[in-house]
Coordinates of C-alpha atoms in Angstrom, one line a residue:
M1 CA 0.0 0.0 0.0
T2 CA 1.4 3.4 -1.0
T3 CA 0.8 6.5 1.0
W4 CA 0.6 10.0 -0.5
L5 CA 4.0 10.8 1.0
A6 CA 5.6 7.8 -0.7
S7 CA 4.2 9.0 -4.0
Y8 CA 6.4 12.1 -3.8
P9 CA 9.9 11.8 -5.5
R10 CA 12.7 11.2 -3.0
L11 CA 14.3 14.6 -3.5
L12 CA 11.0 16.4 -2.9
R13 CA 10.5 14.5 0.4
I14 CA 14.0 15.5 1.5
I15 CA 13.3 19.1 0.6
L16 CA 10.0 19.1 2.6
W17 CA 11.7 17.4 5.6
V18 CA 14.6 20.0 5.6
Y19 CA 12.0 22.9 5.4
S20 CA 10.1 21.3 8.2
I21 CA 13.2 21.0 10.4
G22 CA 14.2 24.6 9.7
F23 CA 10.8 26.1 10.4
L24 CA 10.4 24.0 13.6
A25 CA 13.8 25.2 14.7
G26 CA 12.4 28.7 14.2
T27 CA 9.3 27.8 16.2
Y28 CA 11.4 26.6 19.0
T29 CA 13.6 29.8 19.0
H30 CA 10.6 32.1 19.1
A31 CA 8.6 30.1 21.6
K32 CA 11.6 29.9 23.9
G33 CA 12.0 33.7 23.7
I34 CA 8.3 34.2 24.6
L35 CA 8.5 31.6 27.5
T36 CA 11.7 33.1 28.8
N37 CA 11.0 36.8 28.4
G38 CA 7.3 37.2 27.6
F39 CA 5.5 38.6 24.6
L40 CA 7.0 41.7 23.0
A41 CA 9.9 41.6 25.4
T42 CA 12.6 42.3 22.8
P43 CA 13.8 46.0 22.7
V44 CA 12.8 46.6 19.1
P45 CA 10.0 48.6 17.5
L46 CA 6.5 47.2 18.2
V47 CA 5.9 46.1 14.6
I48 CA 9.1 44.0 14.7
G49 CA 8.3 42.5 18.1
I50 CA 4.8 41.5 16.9
F51 CA 6.3 40.0 13.7
W52 CA 8.8 37.9 15.7
D53 CA 6.2 36.7 18.2
A54 CA 3.8 35.9 15.3
L55 CA 6.4 33.6 13.8
T56 CA 5.8 31.3 16.8
L57 CA 2.5 30.5 15.1
L58 CA 3.4 31.1 11.4
D59 CA 6.4 28.7 11.4
P60 CA 4.5 25.6 12.5
L61 CA 1.6 26.7 10.2
T62 CA 4.1 26.6 7.3
V63 CA 5.2 23.1 8.3
F64 CA 1.5 22.0 8.4
L65 CA 0.8 23.5 5.0
L66 CA 4.0 22.1 3.4
W67 CA 2.6 18.6 3.9
W68 CA -1.2 19.2 3.5
R69 CA -1.4 22.1 1.1
P70 CA 2.1 22.1 -0.4
K71 CA 1.7 24.9 -2.9
V72 CA 0.4 27.3 -0.3
G73 CA 3.0 26.1 2.2
L74 CA 5.8 26.8 -0.3
W75 CA 4.5 30.3 -0.9
L76 CA 4.3 30.9 2.8
A77 CA 7.8 29.5 3.4
V78 CA 9.3 31.9 0.8
A79 CA 7.4 34.9 2.2
I80 CA 8.5 34.1 5.7
M81 CA 12.1 33.7 4.8
V82 CA 12.2 36.9 2.7
S83 CA 10.5 39.0 5.4
D84 CA 12.4 37.4 8.4
I85 CA 15.9 37.7 6.8
S86 CA 15.0 41.3 5.8
V87 CA 13.8 42.2 9.3
N88 CA 16.6 40.5 11.1
T89 CA 19.2 42.2 8.8
L90 CA 17.6 45.6 9.4
V91 CA 17.6 45.0 13.2
Y92 CA 21.3 44.0 13.0
L93 CA 22.3 47.0 10.8
T94 CA 20.4 49.5 12.9
G95 CA 22.2 48.3 16.0
Y96 CA 19.3 47.4 18.3
F97 CA 21.5 44.7 19.9
G98 CA 24.8 46.6 19.7
P99 CA 26.8 48.3 17.0
P100 CA 27.3 46.2 13.8
T101 CA 30.8 44.9 13.3
A102 CA 32.4 45.6 10.0
R103 CA 32.6 42.5 7.7
M104 CA 30.9 40.4 10.4
V105 CA 27.5 38.9 10.5
P106 CA 26.0 37.3 13.6
L107 CA 26.0 33.5 13.3
S108 CA 22.2 33.2 13.7
L109 CA 21.7 35.6 10.8
F110 CA 24.2 33.7 8.7
E111 CA 22.6 30.4 9.4
Q112 CA 19.1 31.8 8.7
S113 CA 20.4 33.3 5.4
L114 CA 21.8 29.9 4.3
F115 CA 18.4 28.3 5.1
G116 CA 16.7 31.1 3.2
L117 CA 19.0 30.6 0.2
L118 CA 18.1 26.9 0.3
V119 CA 14.4 27.7 0.3
F120 CA 14.7 30.3 -2.5
L121 CA 16.6 27.9 -4.7
T122 CA 14.5 24.8 -4.1
A123 CA 11.0 26.2 -3.7
P124 CA 10.5 26.7 -7.5
L125 CA 11.5 23.1 -8.1
A126 CA 9.1 21.8 -5.5
Y127 CA 6.4 24.1 -6.7
S128 CA 6.7 23.0 -10.3
H129 CA 6.3 19.4 -9.2
F130 CA 3.0 20.2 -7.4
T131 CA 1.8 22.3 -10.3
S132 CA 2.5 19.5 -12.9
Q133 CA 1.0 16.9 -10.6
H134 CA -2.2 19.0 -10.3
K135 CA -2.3 19.3 -14.1
E136 CA -1.9 15.6 -14.6
S137 CA -4.7 14.8 -12.1
E138 CA -7.0 17.3 -13.9
S139 CA -6.4 15.7 -17.3
A140 CA -6.9 12.3 -15.8
N141 CA -10.2 13.4 -14.3
S142 CA -11.4 15.0 -17.5
F143 CA -10.5 11.8 -19.4
L144 CA -12.6 9.8 -17.0
R145 CA -15.7 12.0 -17.5

């Protein structure tokens, strides 16, 4: 008996698992911050604090959608990575946590940027699989009518 997951190509399953691990790591980071310091406890503008705390819910939602509504999940994954890397870079460069160091990037921002690069490079590949899969199932359904 094959499951829907087994029907995905191996590379696509690996991509989805890596995304899931990355976004669950983000969930852990944001949840830990809230549990340790409370909501909106970071000394940044309110909008940024709300965004960071909202990622506690958006990151696991992304994981859920990646597996149950993959095309929507891929869009959300890319949107989160673009906005999160942009916000975190802005926070770093404006010096909210101390003055930026020339030619240096915090390790967490570097790691996040690498994960973001992976998402940006692989999301189109994954999305095209789900788009072609949808077209195939539509043509099969129209054939059966």
